[in-house]
Amino acid sequence: MKPINSFFVAFLFILLSVCSVAQTKYEPSAENKKNREWFQDARFGLFIHWGVYSVLGDGEWVMNNQQIPIKVYEKIPAFFNPTAFDAKAWVQMAKAAGMKYITITSKHHDGFAMWDSKVSDYNIVKKTPYGQDVLKMLADECHKEGIKLFFYHSQLDWHHPDYFPRGNTGGSWTGRAESGDWYKYLDYMDAQLSELLTNYGEIAGIWFDGMWDKKDADWRLNKTYSLIHKLQPGALVGSNHHVAPYDGEDFQMFEKDLPGHNTTGFAPEQKIGDLPKETCETINYSWGFNLKDDGHKSRKELIQYLVKAAGYGANFLLNIGPMPNGKIQPEHIEKLKQMGEWLTANGETIYGTRGGPLTARDWGVTTQKGNKVYIHVLDWTDESLTLPSWGKKIKSAKLFSDKSTVKFIENEFGITLKIPKAKMDETDTIVELELK
Ligand code: JFZ
């Protein structure tokens, strides 16, 4: 090769790599970084799956599971009339549960918009007798009450004709023509997201879901994520794609599992990144309202899930599926109340903490804030418990519940705590360690 040519090639190579880095590398705004800290401090949020599907009382996947064609499913909005919906009551319930934010479905896989969308008539204002924009009502109430609001938004769409080629779900039973313009669908999605990020005040973030339906498609994430960050630089973007975070995302989520676990089998390859984390879970087995599902988790299970999530340095997003009348199942109201009571007493060991110095153990987890480490003993019967040393000396140890002194020995085997049996709490016995 002549020298001029190799110089030219080298120059071209450098130019190309600079351009591609400049194009893809996302740098969060100062506001966004601040919100990531807020998000981690918050630790507990309310997930709401609510759509016209609630009318059928068979979960949010009912359209797919019962293979209801679009033409038939389109009859359902006429029955959706949640006259008992009370945004104030929902927000008060979340607050009393100790939750700091709400993530609600703006559009689920059925493609129905729960707000006053101008780019599609397939929405709550146009198609239901209720005729009101519930997202607006909820957003206003959240802003008034200092609760942050995220929108869950399904990228997968069983209704839109341009969601084509189809993915693994929403197949021929939907009755759509076997044609469509994929990029037109993505434009439509961006237009709907623009509405949500323009007309509803400050939005804490967008919780995407559905990419797994078409794993190999060009989802044009860069364009959509940039749009969101342009409209609201502070908004946090996350996606339930079950793999490591993509460029442009601000938090990482884990569905029905603690980070690094894969009991569901949804996420065999999910790597844990450095972004703030969140795990979501249902109270019974369903996300959307399910009339027959009474497999509600116990108070102890739910509190321990929250505590474990915090020990893993993750938020807990706990779901409810409101009923078609706008009310929340009494069993779920009761569970949230119990969580709130527990957090009123013990929130100091959860809010504003980060995952503690020890990773999760069979007996429980640790959380940390400043020079305080909280040992959450979730499953232990003996009076003495030895922790491996993490290289810090202990100044004092006390029971968080009644502030009574906890005896401890530090030696070459680690730190041994003595927790009197009578003081053990079957949900969570918390020992507060002050570090030197
Ligand atoms: C998804 C939704 O499908 C579901 O309706 C709910 O909204 C939940 C929070 O998120 O759940 C999924 C998504 C993907 C898989 C399983 C459940 N998957 O790929 O196996």
Short mmCIF file of C-alpha atoms and ligand atoms in Angstrom, two decimals:
data_model
loop_
_atom_site.label_atom_id
_atom_site.label_comp_id
_atom_site.label_asym_id
_atom_site.label_seq_id
_atom_site.Cartn_x
_atom_site.Cartn_y
_atom_site.Cartn_z
CA MET A 1 0.00 0.00 0.00
CA LYS A 2 1.30 3.47 -0.82
CA PRO A 3 1.83 5.72 2.23
CA ILE A 4 -0.88 8.14 1.15
CA ASN A 5 -3.39 5.32 1.07
CA SER A 6 -2.57 3.97 4.52
CA PHE A 7 -2.75 7.49 6.00
CA PHE A 8 -6.11 7.92 4.35
CA VAL A 9 -7.35 4.59 5.69
CA ALA A 10 -6.13 5.42 9.21
CA PHE A 11 -7.80 8.83 9.05
CA LEU A 12 -11.06 7.30 7.86
CA PHE A 13 -10.93 4.72 10.64
CA ILE A 14 -10.43 7.37 13.34
CA LEU A 15 -13.19 9.53 11.87
CA LEU A 16 -15.61 6.63 11.79
CA SER A 17 -14.92 5.52 15.34
CA VAL A 18 -15.29 9.08 16.68
CA CYS A 19 -18.61 9.43 14.86
CA SER A 20 -20.00 6.13 16.07
CA VAL A 21 -19.01 6.88 19.69
CA ALA A 22 -20.56 10.33 19.45
CA GLN A 23 -23.71 8.80 18.04
CA THR A 24 -24.28 6.03 20.54
CA LYS A 25 -22.75 6.99 23.86
CA TYR A 26 -25.40 8.44 26.12
CA GLU A 27 -24.39 10.87 28.85
CA PRO A 28 -27.16 11.41 31.42
CA SER A 29 -27.95 15.01 32.36
CA ALA A 30 -27.20 16.37 35.84
CA GLU A 31 -30.93 16.21 36.56
CA ASN A 32 -31.06 12.61 35.45
CA LYS A 33 -28.17 11.70 37.73
CA LYS A 34 -29.91 13.41 40.62
CA ASN A 35 -33.08 11.44 39.88
CA ARG A 36 -31.11 8.19 39.85
CA GLU A 37 -30.05 8.97 43.44
CA TRP A 38 -33.63 9.84 44.36
CA PHE A 39 -34.77 6.58 42.76
CA GLN A 40 -32.35 4.50 44.80
CA ASP A 41 -33.27 6.29 48.00
CA ALA A 42 -36.98 5.68 47.33
CA ARG A 43 -36.74 1.87 47.46
CA PHE A 44 -40.48 1.17 47.23
CA GLY A 45 -43.01 1.91 44.50
CA LEU A 46 -46.52 0.94 43.42
CA PHE A 47 -47.01 -0.83 40.10
CA ILE A 48 -50.49 -0.53 38.58
CA HIS A 49 -51.75 -2.70 35.74
CA TRP A 50 -55.03 -1.23 34.64
CA GLY A 51 -56.72 -1.35 31.28
CA VAL A 52 -59.98 -2.34 29.60
CA TYR A 53 -58.95 -5.98 30.10
CA SER A 54 -59.89 -5.61 33.77
CA VAL A 55 -63.53 -5.91 32.63
CA LEU A 56 -62.96 -9.60 31.82
CA GLY A 57 -61.27 -10.29 35.17
CA ASP A 58 -58.74 -12.61 33.59
CA GLY A 59 -55.47 -10.68 33.64
CA GLU A 60 -53.85 -8.30 31.15
CA TRP A 61 -52.92 -11.11 28.73
CA VAL A 62 -56.55 -12.13 28.23
CA MET A 63 -56.65 -10.96 24.61
CA ASN A 64 -53.80 -13.29 23.71
CA ASN A 65 -54.68 -16.12 26.09
CA GLN A 66 -58.29 -16.34 24.91
CA GLN A 67 -57.25 -15.42 21.34
CA ILE A 68 -59.82 -12.65 21.10
CA PRO A 69 -59.69 -11.07 17.63
CA ILE A 70 -59.29 -7.29 17.47
CA LYS A 71 -62.83 -6.79 16.16
CA VAL A 72 -64.22 -8.57 19.23
CA TYR A 73 -61.79 -7.06 21.75
CA GLU A 74 -62.78 -3.61 20.48
CA LYS A 75 -66.20 -4.17 22.07
CA ILE A 76 -64.71 -4.27 25.56
CA PRO A 77 -64.02 -0.52 26.07
CA ALA A 78 -67.80 0.07 25.95
CA PHE A 79 -68.05 -1.84 29.24
CA PHE A 80 -65.21 -0.01 30.95
CA ASN A 81 -66.79 2.55 33.23
CA PRO A 82 -64.72 2.97 36.41
CA THR A 83 -67.01 5.43 38.12
CA ALA A 84 -65.47 4.60 41.50
CA PHE A 85 -61.97 5.58 40.33
CA ASP A 86 -60.51 8.03 42.82
CA ALA A 87 -57.00 9.24 42.04
CA LYS A 88 -56.75 10.80 45.48
CA ALA A 89 -57.57 7.51 47.20
CA TRP A 90 -55.00 5.62 45.09
CA VAL A 91 -52.24 8.09 45.85
CA GLN A 92 -53.11 8.19 49.55
CA MET A 93 -53.04 4.40 49.63
CA ALA A 94 -49.58 4.36 48.01
CA LYS A 95 -48.29 6.98 50.44
CA ALA A 96 -49.66 5.15 53.46
CA ALA A 97 -47.95 1.99 52.18
CA GLY A 98 -44.64 3.86 52.31
CA MET A 99 -44.32 3.96 48.53
CA LYS A 100 -42.51 6.88 46.92
CA TYR A 101 -43.59 6.46 43.31
CA ILE A 102 -46.21 4.93 41.06
CA THR A 103 -45.65 3.15 37.75
CA ILE A 104 -48.89 2.78 35.80
CA THR A 105 -49.66 1.15 32.46
CA SER A 106 -50.24 3.87 29.86
CA LYS A 107 -50.58 1.22 27.15
CA HIS A 108 -50.31 -2.53 27.61
CA HIS A 109 -49.91 -5.19 24.91
CA ASP A 110 -53.58 -4.79 23.89
CA GLY A 111 -52.62 -1.40 22.44
CA PHE A 112 -55.37 0.55 24.23
CA ALA A 113 -54.28 4.03 25.36
CA MET A 114 -55.36 4.90 28.90
CA TRP A 115 -55.04 8.61 28.17
CA ASP A 116 -56.46 11.22 25.80
CA SER A 117 -54.26 10.34 22.84
CA LYS A 118 -54.56 12.52 19.76
CA VAL A 119 -52.71 10.14 17.47
CA SER A 120 -55.15 7.27 17.97
CA ASP A 121 -58.85 7.05 18.79
CA TYR A 122 -58.25 3.72 20.49
CA ASN A 123 -58.19 5.41 23.87
CA ILE A 124 -60.09 5.79 27.12
CA VAL A 125 -61.58 9.19 26.31
CA LYS A 126 -62.90 8.24 22.87
CA LYS A 127 -63.97 4.66 23.41
CA THR A 128 -65.28 4.24 26.95
CA PRO A 129 -68.45 5.54 28.61
CA TYR A 130 -66.21 6.90 31.36
CA GLY A 131 -64.60 9.24 28.84
CA GLN A 132 -61.98 10.72 31.17
CA ASP A 133 -58.20 10.77 31.06
CA VAL A 134 -57.27 8.72 34.13
CA LEU A 135 -53.54 9.28 33.60
CA LYS A 136 -54.07 13.03 33.76
CA MET A 137 -56.11 12.71 36.94
CA LEU A 138 -53.46 10.50 38.50
CA ALA A 139 -50.57 12.70 37.33
CA ASP A 140 -52.16 15.82 38.83
CA GLU A 141 -52.74 14.04 42.11
CA CYS A 142 -49.22 12.61 42.23
CA HIS A 143 -47.69 16.03 41.58
CA LYS A 144 -49.80 17.51 44.35
CA GLU A 145 -48.76 14.83 46.81
CA GLY A 146 -45.07 14.58 45.98
CA ILE A 147 -45.34 11.07 44.54
CA LYS A 148 -43.36 10.51 41.35
CA LEU A 149 -45.05 8.97 38.34
CA PHE A 150 -43.64 6.53 35.78
CA PHE A 151 -45.45 5.20 32.74
CA TYR A 152 -45.25 1.54 31.81
CA HIS A 153 -45.38 1.49 28.02
CA SER A 154 -45.71 -1.63 25.92
CA GLN A 155 -43.60 -1.65 22.79
CA LEU A 156 -45.40 -4.83 21.80
CA ASP A 157 -48.83 -4.06 20.31
CA TRP A 158 -51.53 -6.64 19.49
CA HIS A 159 -53.78 -4.01 17.93
CA HIS A 160 -51.77 -1.73 15.67
CA PRO A 161 -51.72 -2.86 12.01
CA ASP A 162 -48.17 -1.67 11.43
CA TYR A 163 -46.77 -3.86 14.18
CA PHE A 164 -45.44 -6.05 11.39
CA PRO A 165 -43.78 -8.47 10.85
CA ARG A 166 -45.48 -9.93 13.93
CA GLY A 167 -43.57 -11.25 16.89
CA ASN A 168 -44.06 -14.35 19.00
CA THR A 169 -47.47 -13.22 20.28
CA GLY A 170 -50.44 -11.42 18.74
CA GLY A 171 -50.46 -13.66 15.70
CA SER A 172 -53.07 -14.36 13.02
CA TRP A 173 -55.89 -14.73 15.57
CA THR A 174 -55.87 -10.91 15.92
CA GLY A 175 -57.28 -10.73 12.38
CA ARG A 176 -54.82 -8.14 11.08
CA ALA A 177 -53.77 -8.00 7.43
CA GLU A 178 -50.43 -9.70 6.82
CA SER A 179 -48.72 -6.44 5.95
CA GLY A 180 -47.60 -3.27 7.66
CA ASP A 181 -44.85 -0.72 7.93
CA TRP A 182 -42.67 -1.35 11.00
CA TYR A 183 -41.13 2.12 11.07
CA LYS A 184 -44.56 3.68 10.85
CA TYR A 185 -45.42 1.73 14.00
CA LEU A 186 -42.31 3.04 15.75
CA ASP A 187 -43.21 6.60 14.67
CA TYR A 188 -46.65 6.05 16.18
CA MET A 189 -45.10 4.82 19.42
CA ASP A 190 -42.78 7.83 19.55
CA ALA A 191 -45.74 10.15 18.92
CA GLN A 192 -47.69 8.60 21.79
CA LEU A 193 -44.66 8.81 24.07
CA SER A 194 -44.27 12.47 23.12
CA GLU A 195 -47.83 13.09 24.30
CA LEU A 196 -47.13 11.36 27.60
CA LEU A 197 -43.92 13.33 28.12
CA THR A 198 -45.42 16.68 27.12
CA ASN A 199 -48.92 16.90 28.55
CA TYR A 200 -48.61 15.28 31.98
CA GLY A 201 -46.08 17.46 33.79
CA GLU A 202 -42.92 15.99 35.21
CA ILE A 203 -42.68 12.27 34.45
CA ALA A 204 -40.21 10.27 36.53
CA GLY A 205 -39.56 7.78 33.78
CA ILE A 206 -40.72 5.29 31.17
CA TRP A 207 -40.85 1.58 31.96
CA PHE A 208 -40.70 -0.23 28.63
CA ASP A 209 -41.85 -3.75 28.03
CA GLY A 210 -42.27 -6.01 25.03
CA MET A 211 -39.03 -6.04 23.06
CA TRP A 212 -38.78 -9.72 23.90
CA ASP A 213 -41.69 -10.29 21.49
CA LYS A 214 -39.43 -9.45 18.55
CA LYS A 215 -35.91 -10.01 19.75
CA ASP A 216 -34.21 -9.39 16.43
CA ALA A 217 -36.22 -6.37 15.26
CA ASP A 218 -34.74 -2.91 14.84
CA TRP A 219 -36.44 -1.20 17.77
CA ARG A 220 -34.69 2.09 16.99
CA LEU A 221 -33.98 2.48 20.69
CA ASN A 222 -31.50 5.25 20.16
CA LYS A 223 -34.14 7.45 18.55
CA THR A 224 -36.85 6.70 21.12
CA TYR A 225 -34.58 7.02 24.14
CA SER A 226 -33.08 10.29 22.81
CA LEU A 227 -36.57 11.65 22.26
CA ILE A 228 -37.50 10.90 25.87
CA HIS A 229 -34.31 12.44 27.22
CA LYS A 230 -34.81 15.48 25.01
CA LEU A 231 -38.41 16.04 26.16
CA GLN A 232 -37.62 15.34 29.82
CA PRO A 233 -33.89 15.08 30.55
CA GLY A 234 -34.60 13.98 34.10
CA ALA A 235 -36.83 11.05 33.12
CA LEU A 236 -35.41 7.61 33.82
CA VAL A 237 -35.63 5.04 31.06
CA GLY A 238 -35.76 1.33 31.83
CA SER A 239 -36.83 -1.72 29.87
CA ASN A 240 -38.06 -5.17 30.79
CA HIS A 241 -36.02 -6.84 28.05
CA HIS A 242 -34.38 -9.33 30.40
CA VAL A 243 -30.84 -8.66 29.16
CA ALA A 244 -28.07 -6.27 30.23
CA PRO A 245 -29.01 -2.56 29.93
CA TYR A 246 -28.71 -0.87 26.54
CA ASP A 247 -27.11 2.51 25.99
CA GLY A 248 -29.58 5.25 26.92
CA GLU A 249 -31.17 3.38 29.83
CA ASP A 250 -31.06 4.80 33.34
CA PHE A 251 -32.09 1.86 35.49
CA GLN A 252 -32.14 -1.90 35.24
CA MET A 253 -35.13 -4.03 36.09
CA PHE A 254 -35.62 -7.60 37.14
CA GLU A 255 -39.05 -9.14 36.71
CA LYS A 256 -40.29 -11.34 39.57
CA ASP A 257 -36.73 -12.01 40.66
CA LEU A 258 -34.00 -10.53 42.79
CA PRO A 259 -31.00 -9.30 40.79
CA GLY A 260 -28.91 -12.23 39.62
CA HIS A 261 -31.60 -14.83 40.26
CA ASN A 262 -33.57 -16.46 37.49
CA THR A 263 -36.27 -18.48 39.20
CA THR A 264 -38.76 -17.47 36.48
CA GLY A 265 -36.55 -18.56 33.61
CA PHE A 266 -37.32 -15.24 31.85
CA ALA A 267 -33.79 -13.95 32.00
CA PRO A 268 -31.14 -16.64 31.63
CA GLU A 269 -28.58 -14.20 30.32
CA GLN A 270 -29.36 -11.11 32.33
CA LYS A 271 -26.12 -9.53 33.54
CA ILE A 272 -26.23 -7.09 36.43
CA GLY A 273 -24.93 -3.67 35.43
CA ASP A 274 -24.03 -0.57 37.42
CA LEU A 275 -27.32 1.26 36.99
CA PRO A 276 -29.91 1.63 39.77
CA LYS A 277 -31.97 -1.53 40.04
CA GLU A 278 -35.60 -2.41 40.50
CA THR A 279 -37.48 -5.67 40.88
CA CYS A 280 -41.23 -5.99 40.38
CA GLU A 281 -43.62 -8.54 41.82
CA THR A 282 -47.33 -9.28 42.08
CA ILE A 283 -49.37 -9.67 45.30
CA ASN A 284 -51.20 -12.72 43.92
CA TYR A 285 -50.18 -14.38 40.64
CA SER A 286 -51.59 -11.75 38.30
CA TRP A 287 -50.61 -8.27 37.15
CA GLY A 288 -53.98 -7.21 35.74
CA PHE A 289 -57.18 -7.83 37.73
CA ASN A 290 -57.94 -11.54 37.94
CA LEU A 291 -61.22 -12.51 39.53
CA LYS A 292 -60.28 -16.11 40.32
CA ASP A 293 -56.73 -15.55 41.54
CA ASP A 294 -56.69 -15.65 45.33
CA GLY A 295 -53.08 -16.74 45.74
CA HIS A 296 -52.19 -13.63 47.70
CA LYS A 297 -48.76 -13.50 49.28
CA SER A 298 -48.56 -13.10 53.03
CA ARG A 299 -47.51 -9.96 54.88
CA LYS A 300 -44.29 -11.71 55.82
CA GLU A 301 -43.46 -12.71 52.22
CA LEU A 302 -44.04 -9.21 50.90
CA ILE A 303 -42.06 -7.45 53.62
CA GLN A 304 -39.21 -9.93 53.23
CA TYR A 305 -39.21 -9.33 49.47
CA LEU A 306 -38.85 -5.59 50.05
CA VAL A 307 -36.06 -6.14 52.57
CA LYS A 308 -34.23 -8.58 50.32
CA ALA A 309 -34.51 -6.22 47.36
CA ALA A 310 -32.98 -3.45 49.49
CA GLY A 311 -30.23 -5.84 50.53
CA TYR A 312 -29.49 -6.39 46.85
CA GLY A 313 -29.45 -2.64 46.34
CA ALA A 314 -32.71 -2.75 44.39
CA ASN A 315 -36.10 -1.06 44.59
CA PHE A 316 -39.25 -3.08 45.04
CA LEU A 317 -42.12 -2.28 42.68
CA LEU A 318 -45.20 -4.02 44.07
CA ASN A 319 -48.18 -4.48 41.79
CA ILE A 320 -51.93 -4.08 42.10
CA GLY A 321 -54.51 -4.70 39.37
CA PRO A 322 -57.47 -2.39 40.04
CA MET A 323 -60.96 -3.65 39.27
CA PRO A 324 -63.10 -2.39 36.35
CA ASN A 325 -65.08 -0.14 38.70
CA GLY A 326 -61.88 1.70 39.65
CA LYS A 327 -61.59 0.22 43.12
CA ILE A 328 -58.72 -1.86 44.42
CA GLN A 329 -59.24 -5.38 45.74
CA PRO A 330 -59.73 -5.23 49.52
CA GLU A 331 -57.11 -7.98 50.04
CA HIS A 332 -54.55 -5.81 48.29
CA ILE A 333 -55.51 -2.67 50.18
CA GLU A 334 -54.98 -4.64 53.38
CA LYS A 335 -51.53 -5.91 52.29
CA LEU A 336 -50.38 -2.41 51.38
CA LYS A 337 -51.56 -1.12 54.74
CA GLN A 338 -49.51 -3.77 56.52
CA MET A 339 -46.40 -2.86 54.53
CA GLY A 340 -46.93 0.78 55.43
CA GLU A 341 -47.17 -0.05 59.12
CA TRP A 342 -43.97 -2.05 58.97
CA LEU A 343 -42.18 0.76 57.10
CA THR A 344 -43.36 3.40 59.54
CA ALA A 345 -41.47 1.51 62.23
CA ASN A 346 -38.53 0.23 60.17
CA GLY A 347 -38.25 2.49 57.12
CA GLU A 348 -35.02 3.99 58.41
CA THR A 349 -33.30 0.68 57.62
CA ILE A 350 -34.64 0.67 54.04
CA TYR A 351 -35.08 4.20 52.63
CA GLY A 352 -31.92 5.96 51.56
CA THR A 353 -29.85 2.82 52.07
CA ARG A 354 -27.70 0.96 49.60
CA GLY A 355 -26.95 -2.73 49.54
CA GLY A 356 -24.88 -3.55 52.63
CA PRO A 357 -21.30 -4.77 52.97
CA LEU A 358 -22.30 -8.45 52.84
CA THR A 359 -24.11 -9.94 49.87
CA ALA A 360 -27.31 -11.87 50.58
CA ARG A 361 -26.98 -14.90 52.83
CA ASP A 362 -29.36 -17.73 53.67
CA TRP A 363 -30.22 -16.00 56.94
CA GLY A 364 -30.94 -12.59 55.38
CA VAL A 365 -29.42 -9.42 53.97
CA THR A 366 -27.64 -6.23 54.98
CA THR A 367 -28.33 -2.60 54.13
CA GLN A 368 -26.14 0.41 54.79
CA LYS A 369 -26.42 4.16 55.27
CA GLY A 370 -23.36 6.19 56.26
CA ASN A 371 -21.58 4.47 59.12
CA LYS A 372 -24.62 2.37 59.99
CA VAL A 373 -25.10 -1.16 58.80
CA TYR A 374 -28.45 -2.90 59.27
CA ILE A 375 -28.37 -6.65 59.63
CA HIS A 376 -31.77 -7.98 58.54
CA VAL A 377 -32.16 -11.45 60.01
CA LEU A 378 -35.01 -13.03 58.05
CA ASP A 379 -34.62 -16.71 58.71
CA TRP A 380 -32.56 -17.81 61.71
CA THR A 381 -33.40 -19.72 64.87
CA ASP A 382 -30.21 -19.71 66.93
CA GLU A 383 -29.33 -16.99 69.37
CA SER A 384 -25.87 -16.48 67.96
CA LEU A 385 -25.10 -15.51 64.39
CA THR A 386 -21.59 -15.12 62.99
CA LEU A 387 -20.99 -12.75 60.09
CA PRO A 388 -17.77 -12.75 58.11
CA SER A 389 -15.70 -9.63 58.74
CA TRP A 390 -15.73 -7.00 56.00
CA GLY A 391 -12.71 -5.18 57.36
CA LYS A 392 -14.49 -2.59 59.49
CA LYS A 393 -14.57 -2.48 63.29
CA ILE A 394 -17.88 -2.28 65.13
CA LYS A 395 -18.46 0.55 67.58
CA SER A 396 -21.84 -0.55 68.89
CA ALA A 397 -24.65 -3.00 68.16
CA LYS A 398 -28.28 -2.68 69.11
CA LEU A 399 -31.63 -4.11 68.24
CA PHE A 400 -33.38 -1.67 65.92
CA SER A 401 -36.81 -2.41 67.42
CA ASP A 402 -36.24 -1.42 71.05
CA LYS A 403 -32.69 -0.05 70.88
CA SER A 404 -31.55 -2.63 73.44
CA THR A 405 -27.86 -3.50 73.34
CA VAL A 406 -26.84 -6.55 71.33
CA LYS A 407 -23.76 -8.33 72.63
CA PHE A 408 -21.10 -9.06 70.08
CA ILE A 409 -17.62 -10.52 69.77
CA GLU A 410 -15.20 -9.56 67.05
CA ASN A 411 -12.39 -11.98 66.47
CA GLU A 412 -10.56 -13.82 63.71
CA PHE A 413 -13.76 -15.74 62.85
CA GLY A 414 -15.72 -12.58 62.17
CA ILE A 415 -18.45 -10.83 64.15
CA THR A 416 -20.71 -12.94 66.33
CA LEU A 417 -23.97 -11.36 67.45
CA LYS A 418 -26.11 -12.64 70.28
CA ILE A 419 -29.78 -11.98 69.65
CA PRO A 420 -32.02 -13.08 72.53
CA LYS A 421 -34.67 -15.51 71.29
CA ALA A 422 -37.44 -13.54 72.94
CA LYS A 423 -36.53 -10.51 70.85
CA MET A 424 -36.56 -12.27 67.51
CA ASP A 425 -39.16 -11.16 65.00
CA GLU A 426 -40.32 -13.80 62.54
CA THR A 427 -40.55 -11.23 59.74
CA ASP A 428 -37.27 -9.37 60.22
CA THR A 429 -35.03 -8.99 63.27
CA ILE A 430 -32.93 -5.92 62.59
CA VAL A 431 -29.59 -5.33 64.30
CA GLU A 432 -28.13 -1.87 63.86
CA LEU A 433 -24.36 -1.78 63.80
CA GLU A 434 -22.51 1.46 64.17
CA LEU A 435 -19.11 1.32 62.51
CA LYS A 436 -15.98 2.92 63.95
C1 JFZ B 1 -44.38 -8.56 31.11
C2 JFZ B 1 -45.79 -8.42 30.57
O1 JFZ B 1 -45.99 -9.30 29.51
C3 JFZ B 1 -46.78 -8.66 31.69
O2 JFZ B 1 -48.09 -8.55 31.23
C4 JFZ B 1 -46.54 -7.67 32.79
O3 JFZ B 1 -46.80 -6.36 32.33
C5 JFZ B 1 -45.11 -7.77 33.28
C6 JFZ B 1 -44.73 -6.74 34.28
O4 JFZ B 1 -44.20 -7.67 32.18
O5 JFZ B 1 -44.15 -9.88 31.53
C7 JFZ B 1 -43.33 -10.73 30.84
C8 JFZ B 1 -42.58 -10.35 29.80
C9 JFZ B 1 -41.79 -11.27 29.13
C10 JFZ B 1 -41.76 -12.57 29.53
C11 JFZ B 1 -42.49 -12.97 30.60
C12 JFZ B 1 -43.29 -12.05 31.26
N1 JFZ B 1 -40.95 -13.50 28.84
O6 JFZ B 1 -40.25 -13.14 27.89
O7 JFZ B 1 -40.92 -14.69 29.22
#
